[in-house]
Short mmCIF file of C-alpha atoms in Angstrom, two decimals:
data_model
loop_
_atom_site.label_atom_id
_atom_site.label_comp_id
_atom_site.label_asym_id
_atom_site.label_seq_id
_atom_site.Cartn_x
_atom_site.Cartn_y
_atom_site.Cartn_z
CA MET A 1 81.39 129.80 88.17
CA GLY A 2 80.35 129.51 91.71
CA ILE A 3 78.80 131.19 94.86
CA ARG A 4 79.98 132.46 98.18
CA LEU A 5 78.08 132.59 101.31
CA ARG A 6 77.95 135.92 102.96
CA GLU A 7 75.68 135.65 105.88
CA LEU A 8 73.13 133.32 107.47
CA GLN A 9 70.33 134.27 109.69
CA ILE A 10 67.98 131.99 111.72
CA ARG A 11 64.88 133.71 113.31
CA VAL A 12 62.79 131.76 115.71
CA ARG A 13 59.81 133.61 117.33
CA THR A 14 58.50 131.99 120.49
CA THR A 15 55.77 132.88 123.13
CA VAL A 16 58.21 135.12 125.00
CA GLY A 17 60.23 136.77 122.21
CA LEU A 18 62.59 136.30 119.50
CA PHE A 19 65.65 133.85 119.39
CA GLY A 20 68.12 133.05 116.67
CA THR A 21 71.55 133.73 115.23
CA ARG A 22 73.54 135.50 112.65
CA ILE A 23 76.61 134.08 111.15
CA PRO A 24 78.73 136.27 108.96
CA PHE A 25 81.08 134.59 106.33
CA ARG A 26 84.16 136.48 105.35
CA ASN A 27 85.82 135.95 101.98
CA THR A 28 88.26 133.51 103.47
CA LEU A 29 88.19 130.19 105.12
CA CYS A 30 85.81 130.23 107.73
CA VAL A 31 85.65 127.84 110.89
CA LEU A 32 82.52 127.52 112.99
CA ARG A 33 83.78 126.19 116.30
CA ALA A 34 81.51 125.55 119.27
CA PRO A 35 80.82 122.92 122.06
CA ASN A 36 78.46 120.07 121.24
CA THR A 37 74.67 120.75 121.18
CA SER A 38 75.51 124.34 120.47
CA GLY A 39 73.79 124.31 117.07
CA LYS A 40 76.67 123.83 114.60
CA SER A 41 74.67 121.28 112.68
CA THR A 42 71.63 123.27 112.89
CA CYS A 43 73.43 126.17 111.02
CA LEU A 44 74.56 123.79 108.21
CA GLN A 45 71.12 122.39 107.93
CA ALA A 46 69.72 125.78 107.83
CA ILE A 47 71.95 126.54 104.80
CA VAL A 48 70.91 123.30 102.97
CA TYR A 49 67.27 124.18 103.96
CA ALA A 50 67.49 127.81 102.63
CA LEU A 51 68.76 126.65 99.27
CA GLY A 52 65.89 123.79 98.95
CA LEU A 53 68.49 121.25 99.06
CA GLU A 54 67.18 118.90 101.77
CA GLY A 55 66.54 116.35 99.02
CA MET A 56 70.30 115.49 99.36
CA PHE A 57 69.43 113.75 102.56
CA LYS A 58 66.31 111.83 101.53
CA ALA A 59 63.12 112.01 99.51
CA GLY A 60 60.13 113.67 101.10
CA ASN A 61 59.24 117.11 102.41
CA ASP A 62 60.42 116.94 106.08
CA VAL A 63 62.27 119.86 107.30
CA PRO A 64 65.86 118.92 108.20
CA LEU A 65 65.94 121.06 111.33
CA PRO A 66 65.72 120.28 114.93
CA LYS A 67 62.85 120.82 117.22
CA ALA A 68 64.26 124.08 118.45
CA VAL A 69 63.43 125.64 115.15
CA THR A 70 60.25 123.80 114.43
CA ASP A 71 58.51 123.05 117.56
CA VAL A 72 59.91 123.85 121.10
CA LEU A 73 62.94 125.71 122.18
CA ARG A 74 64.81 124.97 125.41
CA TYR A 75 65.45 128.19 127.38
CA LYS A 76 67.00 128.34 130.78
CA GLU A 77 65.25 125.55 132.62
CA GLY A 78 61.95 125.63 130.56
CA LEU A 79 60.58 124.83 127.01
CA LEU A 80 59.35 127.53 124.72
CA SER A 81 56.71 126.85 121.90
CA VAL A 82 57.90 127.93 118.62
CA VAL A 83 55.08 130.33 117.10
CA GLU A 84 57.11 131.00 113.79
CA SER A 85 60.56 130.53 112.30
CA GLU A 86 62.39 131.17 109.23
CA VAL A 87 66.08 130.99 107.70
CA SER A 88 67.78 133.69 105.47
CA LEU A 89 70.87 133.31 103.44
CA GLU A 90 72.96 136.04 101.38
CA LEU A 91 74.85 134.75 98.43
CA GLU A 92 77.23 136.28 96.07
CA ASN A 93 78.41 134.73 92.70
CA ASP A 94 81.69 135.14 91.09
CA ARG A 95 80.18 138.00 88.95
CA GLY A 96 79.67 140.19 92.06
CA ASP A 97 75.74 139.73 91.96
CA ILE A 98 74.13 139.43 95.31
CA LEU A 99 71.12 137.26 96.19
CA THR A 100 69.23 137.06 99.37
CA VAL A 101 66.87 134.18 100.06
CA GLN A 102 64.38 133.41 102.69
CA ARG A 103 62.28 130.33 103.45
CA ALA A 104 59.73 129.77 106.13
CA VAL A 105 60.27 126.89 108.45
CA ARG A 106 57.37 127.12 110.92
CA SER A 107 54.76 129.57 109.31
CA GLU A 108 51.56 130.09 107.51
CA LYS A 109 53.59 130.61 104.63
CA ASN A 110 54.13 127.82 101.91
CA ARG A 111 57.44 126.01 102.65
CA ASN A 112 57.54 125.19 99.00
CA LEU A 113 58.02 128.93 98.20
CA ILE A 114 61.52 130.72 98.54
CA SER A 115 61.54 134.58 98.52
CA THR A 116 64.47 136.18 96.93
CA TRP A 117 65.75 139.79 96.61
CA ARG A 118 68.62 140.77 94.56
CA SER A 119 70.28 142.79 97.18
CA PRO A 120 72.21 142.29 100.29
CA LEU A 121 69.42 142.56 102.88
CA LEU A 122 71.31 140.75 105.58
CA THR A 123 74.71 142.63 105.48
CA LYS A 124 73.45 145.98 104.23
CA PRO A 125 69.73 146.16 104.98
CA THR A 126 67.95 149.07 103.63
CA ALA A 127 64.63 150.94 104.54
CA SER A 128 63.05 150.21 101.06
CA PRO A 129 64.15 146.71 99.80
CA PRO A 130 63.94 145.97 96.23
CA LEU A 131 61.26 143.95 94.54
CA LYS A 132 60.81 140.58 96.09
CA GLN A 133 60.53 137.55 93.72
CA ASP A 134 59.19 134.16 95.05
CA TYR A 135 60.15 130.83 93.40
CA TYR A 136 59.02 127.38 94.10
CA VAL A 137 60.85 124.25 95.24
CA LYS A 138 60.41 120.69 96.00
CA LEU A 139 57.73 120.58 93.20
CA PRO A 140 57.97 119.07 89.69
CA GLY A 141 59.68 121.50 87.34
CA ALA A 142 61.70 123.31 89.92
CA ALA A 143 64.87 122.49 88.08
CA VAL A 144 63.81 123.50 84.49
CA ARG A 145 60.96 126.04 84.70
CA ALA A 146 61.46 129.82 84.89
CA ALA A 147 59.62 129.87 88.21
CA GLY A 148 61.57 127.15 89.77
CA PHE A 149 64.08 128.11 92.49
CA HIS A 150 66.91 125.69 91.52
CA HIS A 151 66.42 126.78 87.80
CA MET A 152 67.03 130.37 88.76
CA LEU A 153 69.85 129.25 91.33
CA ALA A 154 71.87 127.28 88.65
CA GLU A 155 71.66 130.34 86.41
CA PHE A 156 72.79 132.52 89.38
CA ILE A 157 75.74 130.30 89.79
CA GLY A 158 76.42 130.06 86.06
CA TRP A 159 75.76 126.39 85.74
CA GLN A 160 74.11 124.79 82.84
CA LEU A 161 72.77 121.61 84.29
CA PRO A 162 73.18 118.62 81.85
CA GLU A 163 70.77 116.14 80.89
CA VAL A 164 71.45 112.63 82.35
CA THR A 165 69.82 109.26 81.80
CA LYS A 166 67.37 107.50 84.11
CA TYR A 167 67.25 103.89 84.77
CA SER A 168 63.48 104.03 83.58
CA GLY A 169 64.54 105.63 80.41
CA GLY A 170 64.42 109.28 79.13
CA GLU A 171 66.57 112.13 80.54
CA VAL A 172 66.43 114.55 83.49
CA PRO A 173 68.52 117.40 84.61
CA LEU A 174 71.47 116.55 86.97
CA TYR A 175 69.65 117.93 90.08
CA LEU A 176 71.28 120.27 92.37
CA GLU A 177 70.49 117.81 95.24
CA CYS A 178 72.86 115.43 93.59
CA ILE A 179 75.58 118.01 93.38
CA ALA A 180 75.28 119.52 96.81
CA PRO A 181 76.72 116.50 98.63
CA LEU A 182 79.93 117.15 96.95
CA PHE A 183 80.19 120.54 98.72
CA MET A 184 78.35 119.79 102.06
CA ILE A 185 78.72 117.11 104.56
CA GLU A 186 76.76 117.13 107.82
CA GLN A 187 78.30 114.75 110.46
CA LYS A 188 74.96 113.37 111.43
CA LYS A 189 74.56 112.24 107.69
CA GLY A 190 78.09 111.32 106.56
CA TRP A 191 81.92 111.91 106.94
CA ALA A 192 82.55 108.23 106.36
CA VAL A 193 82.87 108.49 102.63
CA LEU A 194 83.20 111.53 100.23
CA PRO A 195 80.86 112.22 98.77
CA ALA A 196 78.44 111.61 101.50
CA ARG A 197 74.86 110.15 100.72
CA ILE A 198 74.27 111.18 97.11
CA PRO A 199 70.52 110.56 96.76
CA GLN A 200 69.60 107.59 94.60
CA TYR A 201 65.91 108.02 94.67
CA PHE A 202 65.88 110.17 91.37
CA GLY A 203 66.83 107.09 89.54
CA ILE A 204 69.69 108.58 87.74
CA LYS A 205 72.26 106.09 86.33
CA ASP A 206 75.81 106.44 87.97
CA VAL A 207 74.49 109.65 89.63
CA ALA A 208 77.81 110.15 91.74
CA LYS A 209 79.95 109.59 88.58
CA ARG A 210 77.77 112.02 86.64
CA ALA A 211 78.05 114.69 89.50
CA VAL A 212 81.82 114.58 89.70
CA GLU A 213 82.23 114.62 86.00
CA PHE A 214 80.08 117.68 85.79
CA LEU A 215 81.87 119.66 88.43
CA LEU A 216 85.51 118.79 87.17
CA ASP A 217 84.16 119.35 83.42
CA LEU A 218 85.67 116.07 82.34
CA ASP A 219 85.31 114.76 78.87
CA ALA A 220 84.16 111.50 80.13
CA TYR A 221 80.63 113.02 80.61
CA ARG A 222 80.57 114.77 77.16
CA ASN A 223 81.71 111.29 75.57
CA ALA A 224 78.92 109.44 77.60
CA VAL A 225 76.36 111.90 76.15
CA LYS A 226 77.81 111.44 72.64
CA ARG A 227 77.66 107.65 73.05
CA GLN A 228 74.14 107.88 74.13
CA LEU A 229 73.22 109.93 71.11
CA THR A 230 75.15 107.60 68.82
CA LYS A 231 73.42 104.69 70.32
CA GLU A 232 69.98 106.33 69.59
CA ARG A 233 70.90 107.19 66.06
CA ALA A 234 72.01 103.63 65.55
CA ASN A 235 68.79 102.28 66.90
CA GLY A 236 66.92 104.60 64.43
CA ILE A 237 68.94 103.48 61.67
CA ARG A 238 68.11 99.79 62.41
CA GLU A 239 64.46 100.46 62.44
CA ARG A 240 64.44 102.12 59.25
CA TRP A 241 66.51 99.39 57.69
CA LYS A 242 64.07 96.96 58.89
CA GLU A 243 61.06 98.90 57.50
CA ARG A 244 62.83 99.12 54.08
CA LEU A 245 63.80 95.45 54.13
CA ASP A 246 60.19 94.47 54.89
CA GLU A 247 59.02 96.59 51.96
CA ILE A 248 61.50 95.01 49.57
CA LYS A 249 60.50 91.54 50.51
CA ARG A 250 56.74 92.49 50.05
CA LEU A 251 57.44 93.66 46.70
CA ALA A 252 59.46 90.59 45.77
CA THR A 253 56.52 88.36 46.94
CA SER A 254 54.27 90.20 44.76
CA VAL A 255 56.08 88.82 41.69
CA ASN A 256 56.83 85.59 43.28
CA GLY A 257 60.42 86.46 43.75
CA ILE A 258 62.98 86.28 46.41
CA VAL A 259 65.94 88.59 47.44
CA ASP A 260 69.39 87.30 47.80
CA ASN A 261 72.50 88.94 49.26
CA ILE A 262 70.83 91.52 51.44
CA SER A 263 71.52 91.65 55.33
CA ASP A 264 69.06 91.75 58.02
CA GLU A 265 71.43 94.36 59.74
CA PRO A 266 72.30 97.72 58.46
CA LEU A 267 75.69 97.83 56.51
CA ALA A 268 78.48 100.30 57.11
CA THR A 269 79.44 100.62 53.39
CA TRP A 270 77.11 100.46 50.28
CA PRO A 271 77.03 98.86 48.04
CA PRO A 272 78.19 95.69 49.44
CA ILE A 273 80.68 93.37 47.54
CA ALA A 274 77.93 90.94 46.47
CA ALA A 275 75.00 93.25 45.39
CA PRO A 276 71.34 92.24 46.31
CA VAL A 277 69.69 90.22 43.55
CA LEU A 278 65.90 89.86 42.92
CA ARG A 279 65.46 86.36 41.61
CA VAL A 280 62.13 84.86 40.07
CA PRO A 281 61.23 81.29 39.13
CA ARG A 282 61.95 80.36 35.39
CA ASP A 283 63.23 76.83 35.25
CA GLY A 284 65.05 77.48 38.57
CA TRP A 285 65.54 80.72 40.23
CA ILE A 286 67.21 83.32 37.94
CA PRO A 287 67.90 86.99 38.30
CA MET A 288 64.95 89.29 37.28
CA GLU A 289 66.93 91.07 34.65
CA VAL A 290 67.56 87.79 32.95
CA ALA A 291 63.97 86.77 33.22
CA ILE A 292 62.90 90.00 31.77
CA ARG A 293 65.31 89.59 28.63
CA ARG A 294 63.97 86.17 28.21
CA ASP A 295 60.42 87.10 28.18
CA TRP A 296 61.10 89.89 25.82
CA GLU A 297 62.94 87.43 23.45
CA ARG A 298 59.86 85.04 23.67
CA LEU A 299 57.51 87.74 23.03
CA THR A 300 59.44 88.90 19.97
CA GLN A 301 59.56 85.33 18.73
CA LEU A 302 55.78 84.92 19.05
CA GLU A 303 55.06 88.28 17.41
CA THR A 304 57.21 87.19 14.27
CA GLN A 305 55.50 83.86 13.94
CA ASP A 306 52.68 83.60 11.32
CA ILE A 307 49.19 82.84 12.85
CA PRO A 308 47.62 80.10 10.50
CA LYS A 309 44.07 80.70 9.08
CA VAL A 310 41.18 78.47 10.33
CA GLU A 311 40.66 76.73 6.80
CA GLN A 312 44.40 75.81 6.75
CA VAL A 313 44.33 73.96 10.08
CA ALA A 314 40.81 72.79 10.31
CA GLU A 315 41.18 69.27 8.83
CA GLN A 316 44.40 68.69 10.94
CA LEU A 317 42.70 69.96 13.94
CA GLN A 318 39.53 67.82 13.37
CA THR A 319 42.17 64.76 13.08
CA GLU A 320 43.72 65.72 16.31
CA LEU A 321 40.44 66.17 18.05
CA ARG A 322 39.36 62.66 17.07
CA THR A 323 42.40 61.09 18.08
CA ALA A 324 42.20 62.87 21.48
CA GLU A 325 38.68 61.79 22.04
CA GLU A 326 39.53 58.03 21.19
CA GLU A 327 42.45 58.21 23.64
CA LEU A 328 40.19 59.76 26.24
CA SER A 329 37.72 56.96 25.64
CA ARG A 330 40.23 54.33 26.09
CA LYS A 331 41.65 55.89 29.32
CA GLU A 332 38.16 56.25 30.76
CA PHE A 333 37.39 52.46 29.97
CA ALA A 334 40.67 51.42 31.66
CA LEU A 335 39.92 53.63 34.77
CA ARG A 336 36.49 52.14 35.13
CA ALA A 337 37.78 48.57 34.90
CA THR A 338 40.50 49.38 37.41
CA PHE A 339 38.06 51.07 39.83
CA GLU A 340 35.76 48.05 39.54
CA GLU A 341 38.79 45.71 40.36
CA LEU A 342 39.77 47.88 43.25
CA GLN A 343 36.39 47.58 44.74
CA SER A 344 36.21 43.93 44.34
CA GLU A 345 39.53 43.61 46.06
CA LEU A 346 38.50 45.85 48.96
CA ALA A 347 35.25 43.65 49.36
CA GLN A 348 37.36 40.52 49.53
CA LYS A 349 39.73 41.93 51.93
CA GLN A 350 36.97 42.81 54.24
CA GLN A 351 35.39 39.34 54.03
CA ALA A 352 38.78 37.83 54.77
CA ALA A 353 39.17 39.96 57.86
CA VAL A 354 35.71 38.83 59.21
CA ARG A 355 36.63 35.15 58.67
CA ILE A 356 40.00 35.56 60.40
CA SER A 357 38.24 37.30 63.43
CA ALA A 358 35.60 34.30 63.55
CA LEU A 359 38.51 31.81 63.50
CA GLU A 360 40.30 33.74 66.14
#
């Protein structure tokens, strides 16, 4: 899975004519050699720009090309205004498919659109080129939607961009701008380290590590994804466990009960060694099963007892009632006397306090 550059073309139209260059790339090692200020960096930047990868340098929509392509071009001893400019790039994947892309630099055309042809328009131009298809770039969805250029480019290369975790939560694709620095180093932006300036503004956790793992097809990346999924499932289990635990406690409270031997955290094995027990108050906290059995025994006992008739117990009940009324009268008299004594003591205490205050 990969791509090969076949040819680069830069076209700059000025007030006096057309300028630019064409650089063919053979299917071998290619070395671009020229003196300083000859445009070597411009050619590499043009490749980056043609593929919509300028986000590997920094955020924003600035064109990563010098003024000779965007504003003014120095020619002989004067400056020429750039009227229109564009870059074109021809690619080939390992399946032999050809793709030509073209992107406006200075133009009335929208720079967020990249025109594509499934044909070698640079190396083998034809009088009637095939159907043109425009894709957008540098806009939300360019890496995941069918009309996005990077989504199409990843399919052309044969890559399935993985989902990676952001610092803010959630997942996003591993954008091509995060992978491209492993292939391209522009001397103005890096050479000090490899990879050079992998963008951090996407907010992707360990973005350089994720990019290397993806390109090398390491198990570390797949294991990281599995760990993340496992962690999410564990959090889901904890949430459901807490919901069930709250429901159990609510049901226990409805019968004035409590639940013993139940963990606040999910258990790996079930049932546990000490099984959960619902206890209710019956001369102490006893298991619900024991309380139910005792209640049934008491109910059975009461149902087997004979219920006496009124005439059989009337005299006895009258005697017990008179005795209770007499006891109530005695207690009321004693209470009244005690209350009067208490009131007298309180009055004496208050008078003593007044005399003590007067003496002081």
